[in-house]
Short mmCIF file of C-alpha atoms in Angstrom, two decimals:
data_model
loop_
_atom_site.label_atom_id
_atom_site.label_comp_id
_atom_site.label_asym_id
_atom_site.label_seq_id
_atom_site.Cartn_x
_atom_site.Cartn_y
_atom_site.Cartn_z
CA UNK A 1 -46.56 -61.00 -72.26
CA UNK A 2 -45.31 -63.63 -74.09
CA UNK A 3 -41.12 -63.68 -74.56
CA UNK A 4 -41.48 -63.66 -78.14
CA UNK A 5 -43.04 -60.11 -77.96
CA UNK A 6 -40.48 -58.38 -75.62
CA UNK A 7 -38.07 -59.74 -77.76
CA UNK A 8 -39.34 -58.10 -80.60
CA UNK A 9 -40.19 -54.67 -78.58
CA UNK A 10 -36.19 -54.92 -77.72
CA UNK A 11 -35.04 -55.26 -81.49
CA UNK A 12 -37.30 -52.35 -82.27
CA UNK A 13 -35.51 -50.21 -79.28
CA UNK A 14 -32.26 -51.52 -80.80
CA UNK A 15 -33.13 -50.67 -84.45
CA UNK A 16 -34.56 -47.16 -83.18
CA UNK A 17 -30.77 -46.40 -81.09
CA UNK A 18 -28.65 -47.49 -84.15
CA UNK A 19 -31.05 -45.76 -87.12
CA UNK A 20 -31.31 -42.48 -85.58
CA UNK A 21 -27.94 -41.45 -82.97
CA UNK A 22 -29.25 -37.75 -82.77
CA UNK A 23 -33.51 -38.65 -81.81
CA UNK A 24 -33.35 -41.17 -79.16
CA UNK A 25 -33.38 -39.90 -75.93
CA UNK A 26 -33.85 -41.05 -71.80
CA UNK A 27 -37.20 -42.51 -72.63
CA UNK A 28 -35.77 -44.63 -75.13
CA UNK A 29 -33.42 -45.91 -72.77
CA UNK A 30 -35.71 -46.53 -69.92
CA UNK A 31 -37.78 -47.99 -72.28
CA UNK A 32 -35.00 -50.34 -73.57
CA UNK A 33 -34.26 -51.35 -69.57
CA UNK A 34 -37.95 -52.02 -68.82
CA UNK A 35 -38.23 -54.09 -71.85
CA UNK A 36 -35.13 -56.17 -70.55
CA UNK A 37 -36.40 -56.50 -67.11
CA UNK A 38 -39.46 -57.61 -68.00
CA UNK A 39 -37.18 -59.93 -70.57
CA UNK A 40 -35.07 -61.24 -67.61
CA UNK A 41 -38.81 -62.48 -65.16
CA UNK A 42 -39.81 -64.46 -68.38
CA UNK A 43 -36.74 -66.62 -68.92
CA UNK A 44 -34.91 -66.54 -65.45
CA UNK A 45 -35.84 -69.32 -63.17
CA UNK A 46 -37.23 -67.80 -59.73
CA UNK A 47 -34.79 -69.43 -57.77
CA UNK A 48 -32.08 -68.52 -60.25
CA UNK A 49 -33.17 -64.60 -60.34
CA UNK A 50 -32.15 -62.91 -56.91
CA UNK A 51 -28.97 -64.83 -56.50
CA UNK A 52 -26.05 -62.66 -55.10
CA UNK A 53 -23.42 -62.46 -57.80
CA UNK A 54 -20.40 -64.96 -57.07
CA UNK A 55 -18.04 -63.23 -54.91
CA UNK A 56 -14.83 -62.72 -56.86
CA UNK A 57 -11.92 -65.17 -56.38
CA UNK A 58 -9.36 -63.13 -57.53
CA UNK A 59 -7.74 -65.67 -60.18
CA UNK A 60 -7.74 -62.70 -63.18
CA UNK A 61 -4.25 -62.29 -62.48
CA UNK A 62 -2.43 -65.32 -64.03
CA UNK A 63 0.88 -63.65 -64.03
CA UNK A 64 0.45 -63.68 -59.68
CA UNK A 65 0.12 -67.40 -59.60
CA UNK A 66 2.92 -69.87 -59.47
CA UNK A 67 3.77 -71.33 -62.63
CA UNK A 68 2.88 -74.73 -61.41
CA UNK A 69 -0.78 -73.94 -60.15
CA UNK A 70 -1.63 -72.63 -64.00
CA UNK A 71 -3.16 -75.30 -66.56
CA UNK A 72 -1.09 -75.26 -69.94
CA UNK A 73 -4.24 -75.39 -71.70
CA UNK A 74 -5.96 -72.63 -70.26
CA UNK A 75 -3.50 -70.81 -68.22
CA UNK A 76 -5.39 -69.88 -65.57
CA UNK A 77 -5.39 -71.44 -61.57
CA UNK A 78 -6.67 -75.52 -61.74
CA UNK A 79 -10.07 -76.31 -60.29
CA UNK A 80 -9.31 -80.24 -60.20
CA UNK A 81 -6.05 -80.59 -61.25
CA UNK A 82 -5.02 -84.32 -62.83
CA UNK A 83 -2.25 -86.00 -64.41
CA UNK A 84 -1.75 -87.97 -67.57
CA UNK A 85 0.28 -91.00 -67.89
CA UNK A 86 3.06 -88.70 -69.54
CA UNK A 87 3.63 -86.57 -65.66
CA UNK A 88 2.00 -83.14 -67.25
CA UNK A 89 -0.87 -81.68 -65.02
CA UNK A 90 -3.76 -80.38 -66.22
CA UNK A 91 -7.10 -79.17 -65.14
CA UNK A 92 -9.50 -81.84 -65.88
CA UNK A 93 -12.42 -79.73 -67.45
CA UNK A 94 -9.73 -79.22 -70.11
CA UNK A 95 -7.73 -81.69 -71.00
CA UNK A 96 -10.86 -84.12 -70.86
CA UNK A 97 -12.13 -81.69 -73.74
CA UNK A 98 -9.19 -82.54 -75.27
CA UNK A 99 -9.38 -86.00 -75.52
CA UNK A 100 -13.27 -85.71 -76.09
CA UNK A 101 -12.07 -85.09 -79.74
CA UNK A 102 -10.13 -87.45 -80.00
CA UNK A 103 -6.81 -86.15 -79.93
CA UNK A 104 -4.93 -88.42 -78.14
CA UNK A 105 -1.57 -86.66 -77.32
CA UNK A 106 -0.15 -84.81 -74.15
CA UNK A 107 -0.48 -81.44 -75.43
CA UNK A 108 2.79 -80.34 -73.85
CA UNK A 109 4.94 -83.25 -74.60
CA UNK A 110 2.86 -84.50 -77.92
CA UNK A 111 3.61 -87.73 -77.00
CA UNK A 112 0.78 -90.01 -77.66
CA UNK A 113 -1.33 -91.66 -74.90
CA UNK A 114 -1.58 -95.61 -73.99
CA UNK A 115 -4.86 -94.52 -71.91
CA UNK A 116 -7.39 -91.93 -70.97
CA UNK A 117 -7.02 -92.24 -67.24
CA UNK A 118 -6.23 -89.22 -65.29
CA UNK A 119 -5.25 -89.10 -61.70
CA UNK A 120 -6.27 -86.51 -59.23
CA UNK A 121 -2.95 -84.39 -58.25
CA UNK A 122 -3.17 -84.45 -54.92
CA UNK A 123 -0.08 -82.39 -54.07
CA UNK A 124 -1.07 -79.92 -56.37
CA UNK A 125 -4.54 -79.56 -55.67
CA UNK A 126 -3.08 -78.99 -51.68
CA UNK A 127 -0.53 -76.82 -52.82
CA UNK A 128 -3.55 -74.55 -54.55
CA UNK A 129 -5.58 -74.98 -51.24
CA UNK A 130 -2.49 -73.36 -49.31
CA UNK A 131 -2.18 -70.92 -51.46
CA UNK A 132 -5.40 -69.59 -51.61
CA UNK A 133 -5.84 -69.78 -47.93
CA UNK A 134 -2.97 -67.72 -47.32
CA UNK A 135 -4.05 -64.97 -49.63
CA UNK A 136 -7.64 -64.92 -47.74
CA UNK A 137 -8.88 -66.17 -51.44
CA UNK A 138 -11.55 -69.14 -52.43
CA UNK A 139 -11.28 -71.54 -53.91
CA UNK A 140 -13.71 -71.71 -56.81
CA UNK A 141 -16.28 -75.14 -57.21
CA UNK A 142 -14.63 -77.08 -59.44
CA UNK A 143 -16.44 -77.23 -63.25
CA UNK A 144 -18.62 -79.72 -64.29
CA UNK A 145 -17.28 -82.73 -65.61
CA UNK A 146 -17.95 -83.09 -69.05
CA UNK A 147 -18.01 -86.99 -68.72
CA UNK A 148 -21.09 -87.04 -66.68
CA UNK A 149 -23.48 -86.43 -68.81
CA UNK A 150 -22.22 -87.96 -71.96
CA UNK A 151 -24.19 -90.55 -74.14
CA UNK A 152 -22.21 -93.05 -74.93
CA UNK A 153 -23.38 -96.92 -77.05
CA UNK A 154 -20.57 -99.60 -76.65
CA UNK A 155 -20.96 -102.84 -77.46
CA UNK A 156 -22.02 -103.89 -73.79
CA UNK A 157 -22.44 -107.26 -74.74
CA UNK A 158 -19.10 -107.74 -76.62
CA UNK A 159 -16.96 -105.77 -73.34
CA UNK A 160 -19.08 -107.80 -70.92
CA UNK A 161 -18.50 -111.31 -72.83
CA UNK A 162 -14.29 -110.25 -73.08
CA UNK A 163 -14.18 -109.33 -68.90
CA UNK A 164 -15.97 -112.82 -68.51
CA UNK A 165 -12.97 -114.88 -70.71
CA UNK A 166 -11.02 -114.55 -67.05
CA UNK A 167 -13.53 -115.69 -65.15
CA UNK A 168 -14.34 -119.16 -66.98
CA UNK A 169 -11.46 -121.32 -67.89
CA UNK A 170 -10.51 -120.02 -71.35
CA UNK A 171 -6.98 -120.66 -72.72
CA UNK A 172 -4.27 -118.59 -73.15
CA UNK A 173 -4.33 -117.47 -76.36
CA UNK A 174 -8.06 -116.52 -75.92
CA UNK A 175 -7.44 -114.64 -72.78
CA UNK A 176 -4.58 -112.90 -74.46
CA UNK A 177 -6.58 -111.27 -77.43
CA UNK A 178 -9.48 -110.30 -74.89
CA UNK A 179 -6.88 -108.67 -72.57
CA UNK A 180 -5.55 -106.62 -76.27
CA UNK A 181 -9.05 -106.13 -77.53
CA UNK A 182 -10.71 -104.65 -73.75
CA UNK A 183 -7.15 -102.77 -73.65
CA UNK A 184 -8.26 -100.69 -76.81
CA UNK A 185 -12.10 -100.83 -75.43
CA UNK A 186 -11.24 -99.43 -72.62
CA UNK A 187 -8.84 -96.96 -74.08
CA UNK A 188 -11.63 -95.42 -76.51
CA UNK A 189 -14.27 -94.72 -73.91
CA UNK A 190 -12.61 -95.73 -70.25
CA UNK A 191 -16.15 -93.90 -68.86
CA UNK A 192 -18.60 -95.96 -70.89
CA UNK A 193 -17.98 -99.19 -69.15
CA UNK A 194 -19.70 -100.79 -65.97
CA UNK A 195 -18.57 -103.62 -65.15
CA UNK A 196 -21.21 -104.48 -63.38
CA UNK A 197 -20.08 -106.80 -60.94
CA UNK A 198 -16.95 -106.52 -58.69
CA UNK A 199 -15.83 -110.23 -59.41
CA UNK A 200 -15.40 -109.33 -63.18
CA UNK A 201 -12.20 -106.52 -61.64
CA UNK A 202 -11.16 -109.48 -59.24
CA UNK A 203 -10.89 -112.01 -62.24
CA UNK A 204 -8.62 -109.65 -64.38
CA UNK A 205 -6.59 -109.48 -61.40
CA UNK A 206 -6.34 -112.72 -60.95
CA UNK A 207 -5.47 -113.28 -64.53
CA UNK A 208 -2.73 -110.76 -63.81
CA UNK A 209 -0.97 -112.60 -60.87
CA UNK A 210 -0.89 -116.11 -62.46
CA UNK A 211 -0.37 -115.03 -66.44
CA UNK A 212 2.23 -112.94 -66.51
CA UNK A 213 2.69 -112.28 -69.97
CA UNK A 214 -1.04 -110.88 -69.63
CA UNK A 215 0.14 -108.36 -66.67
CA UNK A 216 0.96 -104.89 -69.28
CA UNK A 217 -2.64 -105.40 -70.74
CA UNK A 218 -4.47 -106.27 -68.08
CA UNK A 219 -3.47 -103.53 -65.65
CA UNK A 220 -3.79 -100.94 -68.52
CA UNK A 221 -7.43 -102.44 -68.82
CA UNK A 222 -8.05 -102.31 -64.65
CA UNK A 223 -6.55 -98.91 -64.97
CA UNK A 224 -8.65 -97.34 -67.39
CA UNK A 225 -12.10 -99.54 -65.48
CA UNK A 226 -11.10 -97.57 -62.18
CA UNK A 227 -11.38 -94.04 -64.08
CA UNK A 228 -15.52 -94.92 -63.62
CA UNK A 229 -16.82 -93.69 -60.68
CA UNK A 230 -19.35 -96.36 -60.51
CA UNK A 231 -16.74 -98.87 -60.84
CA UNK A 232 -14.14 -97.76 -58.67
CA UNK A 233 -17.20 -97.72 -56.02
CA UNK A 234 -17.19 -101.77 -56.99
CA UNK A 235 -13.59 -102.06 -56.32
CA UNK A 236 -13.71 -100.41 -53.15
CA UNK A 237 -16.09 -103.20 -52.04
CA UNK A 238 -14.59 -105.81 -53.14
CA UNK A 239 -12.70 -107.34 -50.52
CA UNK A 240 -10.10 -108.95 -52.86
CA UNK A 241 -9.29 -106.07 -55.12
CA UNK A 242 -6.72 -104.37 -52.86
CA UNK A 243 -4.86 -107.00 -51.65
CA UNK A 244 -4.74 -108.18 -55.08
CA UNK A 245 -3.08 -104.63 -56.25
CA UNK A 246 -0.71 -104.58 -53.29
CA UNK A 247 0.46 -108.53 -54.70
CA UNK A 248 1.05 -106.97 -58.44
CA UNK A 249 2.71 -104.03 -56.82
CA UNK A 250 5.41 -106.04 -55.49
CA UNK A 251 5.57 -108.83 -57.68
CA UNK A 252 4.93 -107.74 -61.44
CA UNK A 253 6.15 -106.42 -64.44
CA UNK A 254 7.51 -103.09 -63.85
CA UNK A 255 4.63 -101.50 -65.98
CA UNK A 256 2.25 -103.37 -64.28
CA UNK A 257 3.72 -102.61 -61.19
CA UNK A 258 2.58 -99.13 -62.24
CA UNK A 259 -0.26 -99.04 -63.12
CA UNK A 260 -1.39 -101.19 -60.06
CA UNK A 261 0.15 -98.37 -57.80
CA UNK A 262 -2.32 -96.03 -60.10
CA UNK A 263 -5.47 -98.11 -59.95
CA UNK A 264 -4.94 -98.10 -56.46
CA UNK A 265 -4.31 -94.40 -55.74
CA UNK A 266 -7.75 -94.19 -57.63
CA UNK A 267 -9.22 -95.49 -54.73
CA UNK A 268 -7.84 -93.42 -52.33
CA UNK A 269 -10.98 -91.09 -52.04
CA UNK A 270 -11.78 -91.36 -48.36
CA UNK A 271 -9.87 -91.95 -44.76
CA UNK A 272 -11.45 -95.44 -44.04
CA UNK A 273 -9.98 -96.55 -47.98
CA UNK A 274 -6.86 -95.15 -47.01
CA UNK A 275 -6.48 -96.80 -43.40
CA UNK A 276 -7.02 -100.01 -45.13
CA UNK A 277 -4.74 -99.69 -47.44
CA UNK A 278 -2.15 -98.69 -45.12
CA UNK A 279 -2.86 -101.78 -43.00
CA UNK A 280 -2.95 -104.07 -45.84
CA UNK A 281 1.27 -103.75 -46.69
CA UNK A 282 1.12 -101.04 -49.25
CA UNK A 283 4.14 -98.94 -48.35
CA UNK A 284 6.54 -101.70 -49.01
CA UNK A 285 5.85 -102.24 -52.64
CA UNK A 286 4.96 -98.61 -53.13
CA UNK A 287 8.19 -97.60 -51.26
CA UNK A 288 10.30 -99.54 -53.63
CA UNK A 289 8.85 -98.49 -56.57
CA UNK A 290 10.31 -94.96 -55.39
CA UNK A 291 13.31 -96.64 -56.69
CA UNK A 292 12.62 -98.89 -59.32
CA UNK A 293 9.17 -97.72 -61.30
CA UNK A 294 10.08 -95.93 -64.65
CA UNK A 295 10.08 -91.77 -64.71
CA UNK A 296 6.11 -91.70 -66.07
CA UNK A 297 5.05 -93.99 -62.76
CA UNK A 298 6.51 -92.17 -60.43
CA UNK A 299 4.66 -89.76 -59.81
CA UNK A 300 1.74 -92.04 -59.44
CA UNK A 301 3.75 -93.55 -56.68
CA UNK A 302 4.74 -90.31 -54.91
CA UNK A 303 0.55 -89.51 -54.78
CA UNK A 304 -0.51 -92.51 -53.43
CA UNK A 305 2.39 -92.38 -50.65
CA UNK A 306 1.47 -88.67 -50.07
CA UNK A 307 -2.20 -89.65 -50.10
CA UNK A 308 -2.16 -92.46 -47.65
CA UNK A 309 -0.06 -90.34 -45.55
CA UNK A 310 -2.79 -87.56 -44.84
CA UNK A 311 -3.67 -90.55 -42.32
CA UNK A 312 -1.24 -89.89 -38.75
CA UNK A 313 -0.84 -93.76 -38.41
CA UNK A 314 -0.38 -94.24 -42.20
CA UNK A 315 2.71 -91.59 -41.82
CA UNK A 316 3.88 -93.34 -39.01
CA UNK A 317 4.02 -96.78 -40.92
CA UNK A 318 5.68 -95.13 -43.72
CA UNK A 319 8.84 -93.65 -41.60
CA UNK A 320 8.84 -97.24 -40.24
CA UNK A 321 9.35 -98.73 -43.66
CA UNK A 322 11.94 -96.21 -44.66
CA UNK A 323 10.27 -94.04 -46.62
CA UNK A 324 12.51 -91.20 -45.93
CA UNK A 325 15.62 -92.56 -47.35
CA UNK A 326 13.77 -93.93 -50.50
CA UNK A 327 12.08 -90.27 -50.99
CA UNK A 328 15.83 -88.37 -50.39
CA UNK A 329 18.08 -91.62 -52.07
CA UNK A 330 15.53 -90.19 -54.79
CA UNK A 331 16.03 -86.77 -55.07
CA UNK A 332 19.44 -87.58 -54.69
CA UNK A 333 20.09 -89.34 -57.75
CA UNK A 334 17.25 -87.85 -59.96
CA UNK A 335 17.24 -84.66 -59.22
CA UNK A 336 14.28 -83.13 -56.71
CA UNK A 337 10.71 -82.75 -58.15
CA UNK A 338 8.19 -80.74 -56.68
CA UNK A 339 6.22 -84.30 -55.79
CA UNK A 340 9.05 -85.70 -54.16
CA UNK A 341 10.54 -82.51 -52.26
CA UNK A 342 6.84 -81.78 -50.99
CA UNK A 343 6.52 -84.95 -49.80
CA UNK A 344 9.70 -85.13 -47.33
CA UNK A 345 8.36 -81.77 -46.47
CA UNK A 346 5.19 -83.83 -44.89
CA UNK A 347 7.16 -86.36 -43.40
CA UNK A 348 9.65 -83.91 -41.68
CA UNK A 349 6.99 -82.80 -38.78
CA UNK A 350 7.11 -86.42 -37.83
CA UNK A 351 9.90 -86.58 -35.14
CA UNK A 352 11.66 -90.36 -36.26
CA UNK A 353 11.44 -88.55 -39.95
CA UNK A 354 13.50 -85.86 -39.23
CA UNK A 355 15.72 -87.53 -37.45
CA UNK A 356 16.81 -90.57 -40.63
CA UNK A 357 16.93 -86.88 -42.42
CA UNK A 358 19.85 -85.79 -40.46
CA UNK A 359 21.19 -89.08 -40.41
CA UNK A 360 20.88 -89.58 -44.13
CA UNK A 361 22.76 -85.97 -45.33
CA UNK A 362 19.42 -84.25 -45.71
CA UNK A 363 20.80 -80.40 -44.79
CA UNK A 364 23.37 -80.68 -47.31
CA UNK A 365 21.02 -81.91 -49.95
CA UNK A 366 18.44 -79.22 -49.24
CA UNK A 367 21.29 -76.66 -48.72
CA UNK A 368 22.48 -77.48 -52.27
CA UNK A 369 18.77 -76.89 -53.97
CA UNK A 370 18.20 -73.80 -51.88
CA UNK A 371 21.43 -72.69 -54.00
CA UNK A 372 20.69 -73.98 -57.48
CA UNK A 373 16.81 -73.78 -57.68
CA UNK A 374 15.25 -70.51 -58.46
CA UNK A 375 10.99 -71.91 -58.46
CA UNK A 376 10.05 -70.35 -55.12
CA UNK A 377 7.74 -73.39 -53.47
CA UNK A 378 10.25 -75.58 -53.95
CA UNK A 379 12.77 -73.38 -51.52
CA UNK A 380 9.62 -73.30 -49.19
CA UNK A 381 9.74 -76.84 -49.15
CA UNK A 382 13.65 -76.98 -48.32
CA UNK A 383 13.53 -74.60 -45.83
CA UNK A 384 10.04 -75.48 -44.12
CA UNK A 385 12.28 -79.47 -43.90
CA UNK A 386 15.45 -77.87 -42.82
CA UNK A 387 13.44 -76.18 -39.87
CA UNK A 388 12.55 -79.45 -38.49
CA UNK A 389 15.71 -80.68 -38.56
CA UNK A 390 17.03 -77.83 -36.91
CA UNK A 391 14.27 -78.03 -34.49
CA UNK A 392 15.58 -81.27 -33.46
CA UNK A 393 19.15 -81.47 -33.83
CA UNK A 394 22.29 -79.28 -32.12
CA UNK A 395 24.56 -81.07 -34.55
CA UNK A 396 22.66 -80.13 -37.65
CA UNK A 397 21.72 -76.46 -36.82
CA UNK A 398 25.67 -76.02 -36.24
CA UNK A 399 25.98 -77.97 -39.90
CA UNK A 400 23.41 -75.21 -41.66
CA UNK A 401 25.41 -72.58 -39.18
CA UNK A 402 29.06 -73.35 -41.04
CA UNK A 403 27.00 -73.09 -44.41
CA UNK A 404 25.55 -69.76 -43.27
CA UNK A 405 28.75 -68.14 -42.84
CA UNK A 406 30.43 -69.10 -45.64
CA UNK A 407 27.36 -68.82 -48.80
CA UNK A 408 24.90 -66.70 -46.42
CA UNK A 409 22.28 -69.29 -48.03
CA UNK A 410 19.05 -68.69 -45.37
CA UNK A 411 19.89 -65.26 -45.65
CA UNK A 412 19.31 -64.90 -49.12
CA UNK A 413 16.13 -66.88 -48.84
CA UNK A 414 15.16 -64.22 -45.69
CA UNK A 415 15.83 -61.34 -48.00
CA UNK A 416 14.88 -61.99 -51.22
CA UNK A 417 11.61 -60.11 -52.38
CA UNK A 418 10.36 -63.31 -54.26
CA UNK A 419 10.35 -65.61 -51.59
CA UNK A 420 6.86 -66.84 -50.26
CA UNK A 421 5.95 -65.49 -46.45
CA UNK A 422 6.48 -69.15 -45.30
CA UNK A 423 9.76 -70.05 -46.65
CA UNK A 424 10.94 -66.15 -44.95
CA UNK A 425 9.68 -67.18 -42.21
CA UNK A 426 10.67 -70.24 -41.48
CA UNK A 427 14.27 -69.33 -42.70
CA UNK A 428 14.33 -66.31 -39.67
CA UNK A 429 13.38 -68.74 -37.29
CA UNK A 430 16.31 -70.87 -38.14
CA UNK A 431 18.64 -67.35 -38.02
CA UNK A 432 17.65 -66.70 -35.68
CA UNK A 433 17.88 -69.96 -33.48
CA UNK A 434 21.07 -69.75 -34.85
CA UNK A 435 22.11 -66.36 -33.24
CA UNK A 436 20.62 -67.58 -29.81
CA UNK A 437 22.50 -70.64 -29.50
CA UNK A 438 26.19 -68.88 -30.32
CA UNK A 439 25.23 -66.43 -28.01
CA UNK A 440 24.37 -68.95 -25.37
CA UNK A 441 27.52 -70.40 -26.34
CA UNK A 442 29.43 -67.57 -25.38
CA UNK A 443 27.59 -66.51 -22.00
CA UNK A 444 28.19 -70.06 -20.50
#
């Protein structure tokens, strides 16, 4: 039977159950649910049919997930969670559909956007992981990206003729209006463009370290190049292209400075990208951009450190270069985000980490955000940092010991009903490590 025909045989039923309440019966009914079985074998694809139903992930219950974990736009747990050039996190199904028409603002800050890349949150889309895990949930596939299959007709000839202005020995003023006009290319439809070849990236780079009035354009333009999968598969390569971010890192503009510690986070996807990188000086520049890049950059910055650092030798390369004290001398004097407190949490497992802690007035710090913060993973964080300090140190477990008895601070954490399992836990341990060495105190 044709689909057409059970279709109409179902409107029939349909008319039949709303025209006359009081004489349809059963066999109505089973009719009806024959007529949509047979409905369901016409238009269902075999392999499709006698799937199991998805087992349930248990995200329904926005108001049970932490604040951080939710996407403004659709307020419910992030699949891929990324960040706009503004800081502001959003699932990427979302706020891509957002910028698919056109709208061209953060829609939490309404501030209007220089470009269209988004970076993958990596300490966010961990945090999620934990979370889940330790709720014996799972973690849903992330949604299709919306990008993928879009049709998209830009003037390939006119973008390709621009990227090769750096690669022939145009002047100045010429390179300068190509570098403006693939800037606003680039911005419009950063997914549209191949470049094609990897030398076309390493000339704009190029262009970058010897014109520097050229850098703020330029690494806007690499930026928004690197958001193409295809093309960040170029970059990665290109032999040329990372040493040639790590050089702009360190030595240019502080927006480009930026945006090169972006591009190159962008190319952070696997473990053999990131042991490269490490090897190749990037914590130096990236470490002193913990300092010096402005507010919007930073946290950029913070997920490329945190993302090289998944790597046991990168982590141990960081420490060396005094990450540490950049990361606290940060939190110090700005106040501690979630990016930055999360990532001294990672470093404090590593033994020379904890110790620079101590050394640099990390229990205080973290003492004084246990008592002013009230966001729940951040206290985790504090506690989970001050346990490895304690682990490690007489001197500083007698420091968070003289702060115990006079503001009962771990206690509080210990007791209170909104504090995650880990953060309680890890704050008993310290109690009661604390109770076992005054008692060994007073036994010898």
């Amino acid at each position: 039977m044709a689909a057409s025909g059970v279709v109409a045989d179902l409107v029939r039923l349909v008319a039949e159950v709303v025209g006359d309440e009081d004489g349809w019966g059963v066999d109505t009914i089973d009719e009806a649910v024959g007529v949509i079985s047979t409905l369901r074998e016409l238009v269902v694809p075999p392999s499709v049919r006698h799937e199991k139903p998805p087992a349930s992930s248990g995200f329904d219950d926005a108001a049970a997930v932490p604040p951080e974990f939710l996407c403004p736009i659709s307020k419910r747990l992030m699949h891929d969670p990324v960040v706009l050039e503004t800081g502001q996190t959003y699932d990427r199904v979302h706020i891509e559909e957002v910028l698919s028409r056109g709208d061209w603002r953060c829609p939490v800050t309404q501030r209007r956007l220089s470009h269209s890349v988004l970076i993958p949150n990596n300490l966010i889309r961990e945090g999620i992981s934990r979370w889940c895990k330790e709720r014996g949930m799972e973690l849903p596939k992330s949604m299709p990206d919306p990008w993928e299959n879009a049709v998209s007709e830009p003037n390939r000839d006119y973008f390709l003729l621009l990227l090769d202005k750096f690669s022939t020995s145009s002047s100045l003023e010429d390179q300068r209006a190509a570098a403006n006009e693939l800037r606003q290319l680039t911005k419009r439809s950063s997914q549209a463009f191949l470049v094609e070849s990897p030398s076309r990236i390493t000339s704009l780079l190029v262009a970058a370290t010897q014109r520097p009035e050229l850098q703020d354009d330029l690494m806007i333009v690499v930026l928004n190049l690197s958001a193409c999968k295809e093309n960040r598969k170029l970059m990665e390569d290109d032999p040329f292209v990372v040493p040639l971010l790590i050089k702009l890192m360190g030595d240019g503009s502080i927006k480009a400075r930026g945006n090169a510690a972006a591009a190159l986070l962008m190319l952070l996807d696997h473990d053999s990208s990131k042991r490269l990188v490490g090897e190749l000086g990037a914590f130096g520049p990236l470490i002193r951009l913990i300092e010096q890049a402005e507010p919007l950059a930073i946290n950029d910055v913070v997920s490329a450190i945190s993302s090289l650092c998944s790597i046991a030798e990168n982590k141990e390369i960081a420490v060396r270069e005094r990450a540490v004290a950049a990361v606290l001398g940060k939190i110090k004097s700005s106040g501690p985000s979630d990016q930055l407190i999360s990532l001294l949490a990672s470093f404090s497992t590593n033994q020379d980490a904890a110790d620079q802690m101590g050394e640099l007035g990390a229990v205080s710090c973290l003492l004084g955000i246990l008592k002013d913060t009230t966001d729940e993973h951040r206290k985790e964080h504090c506690v989970a940092i001050l346990y490895e300090i304690a682990c490690r140190s007489s001197s500083k477990l007698r420091e968070i010991r003289r702060d115990e008895k006079i503001n009962g601070t771990l206690s509080a954490v210990a007791r209170s009903r909104t504090s995650t399992s880990r953060a309680k836990r890890k704050a008993n341990s310290i109690l009661n490590k604390i109770c076992r060495t005054h008692q060994e105190m007073h036994t010898s």
